[in-house]
PDB file of N, CA and C in Angstrom:
ATOM      1  N   UNK A   1      -8.637  19.137 -18.135  1.00  0.00           N
ATOM      2  CA  UNK A   1      -7.148  19.311 -18.364  1.00  0.00           C
ATOM      3  C   UNK A   1      -6.285  19.761 -17.195  1.00  0.00           C
ATOM      4  N   UNK A   2      -7.130  20.532 -16.365  1.00  0.00           N
ATOM      5  CA  UNK A   2      -6.440  21.265 -15.051  1.00  0.00           C
ATOM      6  C   UNK A   2      -6.435  19.897 -14.203  1.00  0.00           C
ATOM      7  N   UNK A   3      -7.516  19.261 -13.865  1.00  0.00           N
ATOM      8  CA  UNK A   3      -7.493  18.241 -13.100  1.00  0.00           C
ATOM      9  C   UNK A   3      -6.525  17.109 -13.281  1.00  0.00           C
ATOM     10  N   UNK A   4      -6.130  16.716 -14.650  1.00  0.00           N
ATOM     11  CA  UNK A   4      -5.278  16.035 -15.007  1.00  0.00           C
ATOM     12  C   UNK A   4      -4.072  16.194 -14.609  1.00  0.00           C
ATOM     13  N   UNK A   5      -3.499  17.779 -14.830  1.00  0.00           N
ATOM     14  CA  UNK A   5      -2.245  18.114 -14.387  1.00  0.00           C
ATOM     15  C   UNK A   5      -1.968  17.985 -13.026  1.00  0.00           C
ATOM     16  N   UNK A   6      -3.150  18.256 -12.165  1.00  0.00           N
ATOM     17  CA  UNK A   6      -3.073  18.183 -10.881  1.00  0.00           C
ATOM     18  C   UNK A   6      -2.944  16.574 -10.285  1.00  0.00           C
ATOM     19  N   UNK A   7      -3.560  15.745 -10.969  1.00  0.00           N
ATOM     20  CA  UNK A   7      -3.423  14.199 -10.587  1.00  0.00           C
ATOM     21  C   UNK A   7      -2.037  13.821 -10.993  1.00  0.00           C
ATOM     22  N   UNK A   8      -1.570  14.308 -11.916  1.00  0.00           N
ATOM     23  CA  UNK A   8      -0.096  13.812 -12.370  1.00  0.00           C
ATOM     24  C   UNK A   8       0.889  14.390 -11.305  1.00  0.00           C
ATOM     25  N   UNK A   9       0.646  15.690 -10.869  1.00  0.00           N
ATOM     26  CA  UNK A   9       1.597  16.083  -9.815  1.00  0.00           C
ATOM     27  C   UNK A   9       1.444  15.538  -8.547  1.00  0.00           C
ATOM     28  N   UNK A  10       0.229  15.211  -8.114  1.00  0.00           N
ATOM     29  CA  UNK A  10       0.285  14.316  -6.915  1.00  0.00           C
ATOM     30  C   UNK A  10       0.787  13.000  -7.261  1.00  0.00           C
ATOM     31  N   UNK A  11       0.561  12.260  -8.341  1.00  0.00           N
ATOM     32  CA  UNK A  11       1.211  10.858  -8.360  1.00  0.00           C
ATOM     33  C   UNK A  11       2.836  11.148  -8.643  1.00  0.00           C
ATOM     34  N   UNK A  12       3.512  12.167  -8.919  1.00  0.00           N
ATOM     35  CA  UNK A  12       4.765  12.189  -9.154  1.00  0.00           C
ATOM     36  C   UNK A  12       5.194  12.499  -7.650  1.00  0.00           C
ATOM     37  N   UNK A  13       4.593  13.312  -6.916  1.00  0.00           N
ATOM     38  CA  UNK A  13       4.947  13.602  -5.373  1.00  0.00           C
ATOM     39  C   UNK A  13       4.832  12.188  -4.537  1.00  0.00           C
ATOM     40  N   UNK A  14       3.682  11.421  -4.936  1.00  0.00           N
ATOM     41  CA  UNK A  14       3.770  10.370  -4.073  1.00  0.00           C
ATOM     42  C   UNK A  14       4.796   9.273  -4.442  1.00  0.00           C
ATOM     43  N   UNK A  15       5.137   9.318  -5.749  1.00  0.00           N
ATOM     44  CA  UNK A  15       6.052   8.323  -6.404  1.00  0.00           C
ATOM     45  C   UNK A  15       7.473   8.718  -5.596  1.00  0.00           C
ATOM     46  N   UNK A  16       7.454   9.923  -5.728  1.00  0.00           N
ATOM     47  CA  UNK A  16       8.987  10.528  -4.890  1.00  0.00           C
ATOM     48  C   UNK A  16       9.122  10.068  -3.599  1.00  0.00           C
ATOM     49  N   UNK A  17       8.002  10.323  -2.750  1.00  0.00           N
ATOM     50  CA  UNK A  17       8.067   9.934  -1.465  1.00  0.00           C
ATOM     51  C   UNK A  17       8.114   8.409  -1.171  1.00  0.00           C
ATOM     52  N   UNK A  18       7.582   7.613  -2.055  1.00  0.00           N
ATOM     53  CA  UNK A  18       7.736   6.227  -1.987  1.00  0.00           C
ATOM     54  C   UNK A  18       9.244   5.711  -2.413  1.00  0.00           C
ATOM     55  N   UNK A  19       9.788   6.559  -3.425  1.00  0.00           N
ATOM     56  CA  UNK A  19      11.063   6.124  -3.710  1.00  0.00           C
ATOM     57  C   UNK A  19      12.095   6.255  -2.671  1.00  0.00           C
ATOM     58  N   UNK A  20      11.955   7.454  -1.960  1.00  0.00           N
ATOM     59  CA  UNK A  20      12.773   7.927  -0.533  1.00  0.00           C
ATOM     60  C   UNK A  20      12.576   6.714   0.198  1.00  0.00           C
ATOM     61  N   UNK A  21      11.465   6.430   0.483  1.00  0.00           N
ATOM     62  CA  UNK A  21      11.298   5.110   1.527  1.00  0.00           C
ATOM     63  C   UNK A  21      11.845   3.802   1.008  1.00  0.00           C
ATOM     64  N   UNK A  22      11.731   3.523  -0.269  1.00  0.00           N
ATOM     65  CA  UNK A  22      12.598   2.502  -0.932  1.00  0.00           C
ATOM     66  C   UNK A  22      13.905   2.469  -0.728  1.00  0.00           C
ATOM     67  N   UNK A  23      14.517   3.549  -1.092  1.00  0.00           N
ATOM     68  CA  UNK A  23      15.920   3.887  -0.719  1.00  0.00           C
ATOM     69  C   UNK A  23      16.123   3.471   0.680  1.00  0.00           C
ATOM     70  N   UNK A  24      15.405   4.240   1.700  1.00  0.00           N
ATOM     71  CA  UNK A  24      15.754   3.983   3.171  1.00  0.00           C
ATOM     72  C   UNK A  24      15.755   2.495   3.334  1.00  0.00           C
ATOM     73  N   UNK A  25      14.737   1.828   2.898  1.00  0.00           N
ATOM     74  CA  UNK A  25      14.659   0.408   3.294  1.00  0.00           C
ATOM     75  C   UNK A  25      15.798  -0.353   2.639  1.00  0.00           C
ATOM     76  N   UNK A  26      16.255  -0.228   1.346  1.00  0.00           N
ATOM     77  CA  UNK A  26      17.536  -0.739   0.944  1.00  0.00           C
ATOM     78  C   UNK A  26      18.791  -0.352   1.461  1.00  0.00           C
ATOM     79  N   UNK A  27      18.931   0.941   2.071  1.00  0.00           N
ATOM     80  CA  UNK A  27      19.993   1.273   2.650  1.00  0.00           C
ATOM     81  C   UNK A  27      20.328   0.921   4.067  1.00  0.00           C
ATOM     82  N   UNK A  28      19.274   0.985   4.829  1.00  0.00           N
ATOM     83  CA  UNK A  28      19.540   0.592   6.334  1.00  0.00           C
ATOM     84  C   UNK A  28      18.708  -0.618   6.617  1.00  0.00           C
ATOM     85  N   UNK A  29      17.743  -1.174   5.901  1.00  0.00           N
ATOM     86  CA  UNK A  29      17.285  -2.531   6.243  1.00  0.00           C
ATOM     87  C   UNK A  29      16.181  -2.223   7.396  1.00  0.00           C
ATOM     88  N   UNK A  30      15.979  -3.058   8.244  1.00  0.00           N
ATOM     89  CA  UNK A  30      14.912  -2.840   9.313  1.00  0.00           C
ATOM     90  C   UNK A  30      15.529  -2.066  10.539  1.00  0.00           C
ATOM     91  N   UNK A  31      16.703  -1.494  10.257  1.00  0.00           N
ATOM     92  CA  UNK A  31      17.320  -0.780  11.588  1.00  0.00           C
ATOM     93  C   UNK A  31      16.193   0.507  11.691  1.00  0.00           C
ATOM     94  N   UNK A  32      15.936   1.226  10.682  1.00  0.00           N
ATOM     95  CA  UNK A  32      14.864   2.445  10.772  1.00  0.00           C
ATOM     96  C   UNK A  32      13.665   2.073  11.405  1.00  0.00           C
ATOM     97  N   UNK A  33      13.358   0.773  11.703  1.00  0.00           N
ATOM     98  CA  UNK A  33      12.133   0.559  12.090  1.00  0.00           C
ATOM     99  C   UNK A  33      12.059   0.220  13.638  1.00  0.00           C
ATOM    100  N   UNK A  34      13.411   0.246  14.003  1.00  0.00           N
ATOM    101  CA  UNK A  34      13.528  -0.241  15.684  1.00  0.00           C
ATOM    102  C   UNK A  34      12.689  -1.355  15.848  1.00  0.00           C
ATOM    103  N   UNK A  35      13.084  -2.420  15.179  1.00  0.00           N
ATOM    104  CA  UNK A  35      12.380  -3.786  15.623  1.00  0.00           C
ATOM    105  C   UNK A  35      12.846  -4.329  16.725  1.00  0.00           C
ATOM    106  N   UNK A  36      13.400  -3.856  17.649  1.00  0.00           N
ATOM    107  CA  UNK A  36      13.809  -4.471  18.863  1.00  0.00           C
ATOM    108  C   UNK A  36      12.712  -4.149  19.711  1.00  0.00           C
ATOM    109  N   UNK A  37      11.607  -3.292  19.598  1.00  0.00           N
ATOM    110  CA  UNK A  37      10.719  -2.890  20.504  1.00  0.00           C
ATOM    111  C   UNK A  37       9.317  -3.921  20.007  1.00  0.00           C
ATOM    112  N   UNK A  38       8.648  -4.081  21.111  1.00  0.00           N
ATOM    113  CA  UNK A  38       7.340  -4.883  20.812  1.00  0.00           C
ATOM    114  C   UNK A  38       6.396  -3.796  19.919  1.00  0.00           C
ATOM    115  N   UNK A  39       6.407  -2.663  20.197  1.00  0.00           N
ATOM    116  CA  UNK A  39       5.495  -1.921  19.579  1.00  0.00           C
ATOM    117  C   UNK A  39       5.759  -1.906  18.262  1.00  0.00           C
ATOM    118  N   UNK A  40       6.931  -1.789  17.851  1.00  0.00           N
ATOM    119  CA  UNK A  40       7.105  -1.823  16.140  1.00  0.00           C
ATOM    120  C   UNK A  40       6.757  -3.098  15.504  1.00  0.00           C
ATOM    121  N   UNK A  41       7.090  -4.035  16.265  1.00  0.00           N
ATOM    122  CA  UNK A  41       6.669  -5.479  15.729  1.00  0.00           C
ATOM    123  C   UNK A  41       5.162  -5.512  15.757  1.00  0.00           C
ATOM    124  N   UNK A  42       4.834  -5.030  16.484  1.00  0.00           N
ATOM    125  CA  UNK A  42       3.324  -5.230  16.478  1.00  0.00           C
ATOM    126  C   UNK A  42       2.400  -4.379  15.543  1.00  0.00           C
ATOM    127  N   UNK A  43       3.079  -3.188  15.182  1.00  0.00           N
ATOM    128  CA  UNK A  43       2.468  -2.675  14.330  1.00  0.00           C
ATOM    129  C   UNK A  43       2.690  -3.229  12.757  1.00  0.00           C
ATOM    130  N   UNK A  44       3.937  -3.660  12.750  1.00  0.00           N
ATOM    131  CA  UNK A  44       4.241  -4.361  11.523  1.00  0.00           C
ATOM    132  C   UNK A  44       3.162  -5.500  11.220  1.00  0.00           C
ATOM    133  N   UNK A  45       3.049  -6.358  12.286  1.00  0.00           N
ATOM    134  CA  UNK A  45       2.063  -7.374  12.100  1.00  0.00           C
ATOM    135  C   UNK A  45       0.731  -7.075  11.901  1.00  0.00           C
ATOM    136  N   UNK A  46       0.278  -5.829  12.606  1.00  0.00           N
ATOM    137  CA  UNK A  46      -0.989  -5.608  12.550  1.00  0.00           C
ATOM    138  C   UNK A  46      -1.259  -4.926  10.966  1.00  0.00           C
ATOM    139  N   UNK A  47      -0.317  -4.391  10.481  1.00  0.00           N
ATOM    140  CA  UNK A  47      -0.384  -4.042   9.003  1.00  0.00           C
ATOM    141  C   UNK A  47      -0.602  -5.069   8.137  1.00  0.00           C
ATOM    142  N   UNK A  48       0.316  -6.068   8.302  1.00  0.00           N
ATOM    143  CA  UNK A  48       0.444  -7.151   7.461  1.00  0.00           C
ATOM    144  C   UNK A  48      -0.966  -7.900   7.551  1.00  0.00           C
ATOM    145  N   UNK A  49      -1.650  -8.051   8.690  1.00  0.00           N
ATOM    146  CA  UNK A  49      -2.905  -8.611   8.876  1.00  0.00           C
ATOM    147  C   UNK A  49      -3.992  -7.953   8.094  1.00  0.00           C
ATOM    148  N   UNK A  50      -3.905  -6.687   8.176  1.00  0.00           N
ATOM    149  CA  UNK A  50      -4.863  -5.519   7.897  1.00  0.00           C
ATOM    150  C   UNK A  50      -4.896  -5.701   5.973  1.00  0.00           C
ATOM    151  N   UNK A  51      -3.715  -5.550   5.860  1.00  0.00           N
ATOM    152  CA  UNK A  51      -3.679  -5.625   4.104  1.00  0.00           C
ATOM    153  C   UNK A  51      -3.909  -7.047   3.563  1.00  0.00           C
ATOM    154  N   UNK A  52      -3.679  -7.791   4.151  1.00  0.00           N
ATOM    155  CA  UNK A  52      -4.148  -9.388   4.010  1.00  0.00           C
ATOM    156  C   UNK A  52      -5.425  -9.448   3.809  1.00  0.00           C
ATOM    157  N   UNK A  53      -6.320  -8.843   4.889  1.00  0.00           N
ATOM    158  CA  UNK A  53      -7.688  -9.062   4.980  1.00  0.00           C
ATOM    159  C   UNK A  53      -8.502  -8.149   3.630  1.00  0.00           C
ATOM    160  N   UNK A  54      -7.807  -6.994   3.696  1.00  0.00           N
ATOM    161  CA  UNK A  54      -8.296  -6.026   2.618  1.00  0.00           C
ATOM    162  C   UNK A  54      -8.139  -6.539   1.324  1.00  0.00           C
ATOM    163  N   UNK A  55      -7.031  -7.250   0.968  1.00  0.00           N
ATOM    164  CA  UNK A  55      -6.948  -7.945  -0.471  1.00  0.00           C
ATOM    165  C   UNK A  55      -7.910  -8.997  -0.653  1.00  0.00           C
ATOM    166  N   UNK A  56      -8.017 -10.002   0.431  1.00  0.00           N
ATOM    167  CA  UNK A  56      -8.896 -11.150   0.414  1.00  0.00           C
ATOM    168  C   UNK A  56     -10.280 -10.554   0.230  1.00  0.00           C
ATOM    169  N   UNK A  57     -10.694  -9.445   0.951  1.00  0.00           N
ATOM    170  CA  UNK A  57     -12.028  -8.934   0.552  1.00  0.00           C
ATOM    171  C   UNK A  57     -12.233  -8.310  -0.548  1.00  0.00           C
ATOM    172  N   UNK A  58     -11.140  -7.644  -1.295  1.00  0.00           N
ATOM    173  CA  UNK A  58     -11.541  -7.007  -2.569  1.00  0.00           C
ATOM    174  C   UNK A  58     -11.310  -8.297  -3.674  1.00  0.00           C
ATOM    175  N   UNK A  59     -10.823  -9.531  -3.389  1.00  0.00           N
ATOM    176  CA  UNK A  59     -10.877 -10.525  -4.294  1.00  0.00           C
ATOM    177  C   UNK A  59     -12.317 -11.317  -4.453  1.00  0.00           C
ATOM    178  N   UNK A  60     -12.917 -11.424  -2.998  1.00  0.00           N
ATOM    179  CA  UNK A  60     -14.089 -12.018  -3.009  1.00  0.00           C
ATOM    180  C   UNK A  60     -15.189 -11.060  -3.603  1.00  0.00           C
ATOM    181  N   UNK A  61     -15.029  -9.626  -3.529  1.00  0.00           N
ATOM    182  CA  UNK A  61     -15.963  -8.849  -3.957  1.00  0.00           C
ATOM    183  C   UNK A  61     -15.961  -8.904  -5.545  1.00  0.00           C
ATOM    184  N   UNK A  62     -14.669  -8.849  -6.043  1.00  0.00           N
ATOM    185  CA  UNK A  62     -14.598  -8.946  -7.452  1.00  0.00           C
ATOM    186  C   UNK A  62     -15.079 -10.307  -8.168  1.00  0.00           C
ATOM    187  N   UNK A  63     -14.805 -11.478  -7.215  1.00  0.00           N
ATOM    188  CA  UNK A  63     -15.208 -12.631  -7.701  1.00  0.00           C
ATOM    189  C   UNK A  63     -16.855 -12.711  -7.969  1.00  0.00           C
ATOM    190  N   UNK A  64     -17.361 -12.000  -6.853  1.00  0.00           N
ATOM    191  CA  UNK A  64     -18.945 -11.977  -6.768  1.00  0.00           C
ATOM    192  C   UNK A  64     -19.346 -11.142  -8.025  1.00  0.00           C
ATOM    193  N   UNK A  65     -18.914 -10.247  -8.505  1.00  0.00           N
ATOM    194  CA  UNK A  65     -19.093  -9.435  -9.663  1.00  0.00           C
ATOM    195  C   UNK A  65     -18.984 -10.068 -11.065  1.00  0.00           C
ATOM    196  N   UNK A  66     -17.775 -10.500 -10.971  1.00  0.00           N
ATOM    197  CA  UNK A  66     -17.066 -10.931 -12.435  1.00  0.00           C
ATOM    198  C   UNK A  66     -17.641 -12.383 -12.569  1.00  0.00           C
ATOM    199  N   UNK A  67     -17.605 -13.283 -11.623  1.00  0.00           N
ATOM    200  CA  UNK A  67     -17.725 -14.550 -11.907  1.00  0.00           C
ATOM    201  C   UNK A  67     -19.361 -15.167 -11.712  1.00  0.00           C
ATOM    202  N   UNK A  68     -19.790 -14.536 -10.706  1.00  0.00           N
ATOM    203  CA  UNK A  68     -21.067 -14.943 -10.393  1.00  0.00           C
ATOM    204  C   UNK A  68     -22.320 -14.033 -10.783  1.00  0.00           C
ATOM    205  N   UNK A  69     -21.700 -13.016 -11.459  1.00  0.00           N
ATOM    206  CA  UNK A  69     -22.653 -11.925 -11.942  1.00  0.00           C
ATOM    207  C   UNK A  69     -23.730 -11.483 -11.009  1.00  0.00           C
ATOM    208  N   UNK A  70     -23.178 -10.941  -9.697  1.00  0.00           N
ATOM    209  CA  UNK A  70     -24.005 -10.502  -8.611  1.00  0.00           C
ATOM    210  C   UNK A  70     -24.127  -8.811  -8.967  1.00  0.00           C
ATOM    211  N   UNK A  71     -25.323  -8.510  -9.194  1.00  0.00           N
ATOM    212  CA  UNK A  71     -25.498  -7.114  -9.354  1.00  0.00           C
ATOM    213  C   UNK A  71     -25.653  -6.183  -8.075  1.00  0.00           C
ATOM    214  N   UNK A  72     -26.112  -6.673  -6.986  1.00  0.00           N
ATOM    215  CA  UNK A  72     -26.275  -5.863  -5.894  1.00  0.00           C
ATOM    216  C   UNK A  72     -25.605  -6.558  -4.977  1.00  0.00           C
TER     217      UNK A  72
END
């Protein structure tokens, strides 16, 4: 019961931080990213590539487990 309350509080704090970031993105757009610099563009592109690779790997792993019934 105590762990559940802790996890809910962490989730609410994380949601609040995400909501602030979402509001900032809606209000100021890409101005807060300083996209006139090569460094910030590079970080955005590297982040996109990383998360695309991560999602592709997760998809392949779940395909192996659930479709092809690979145990190990």
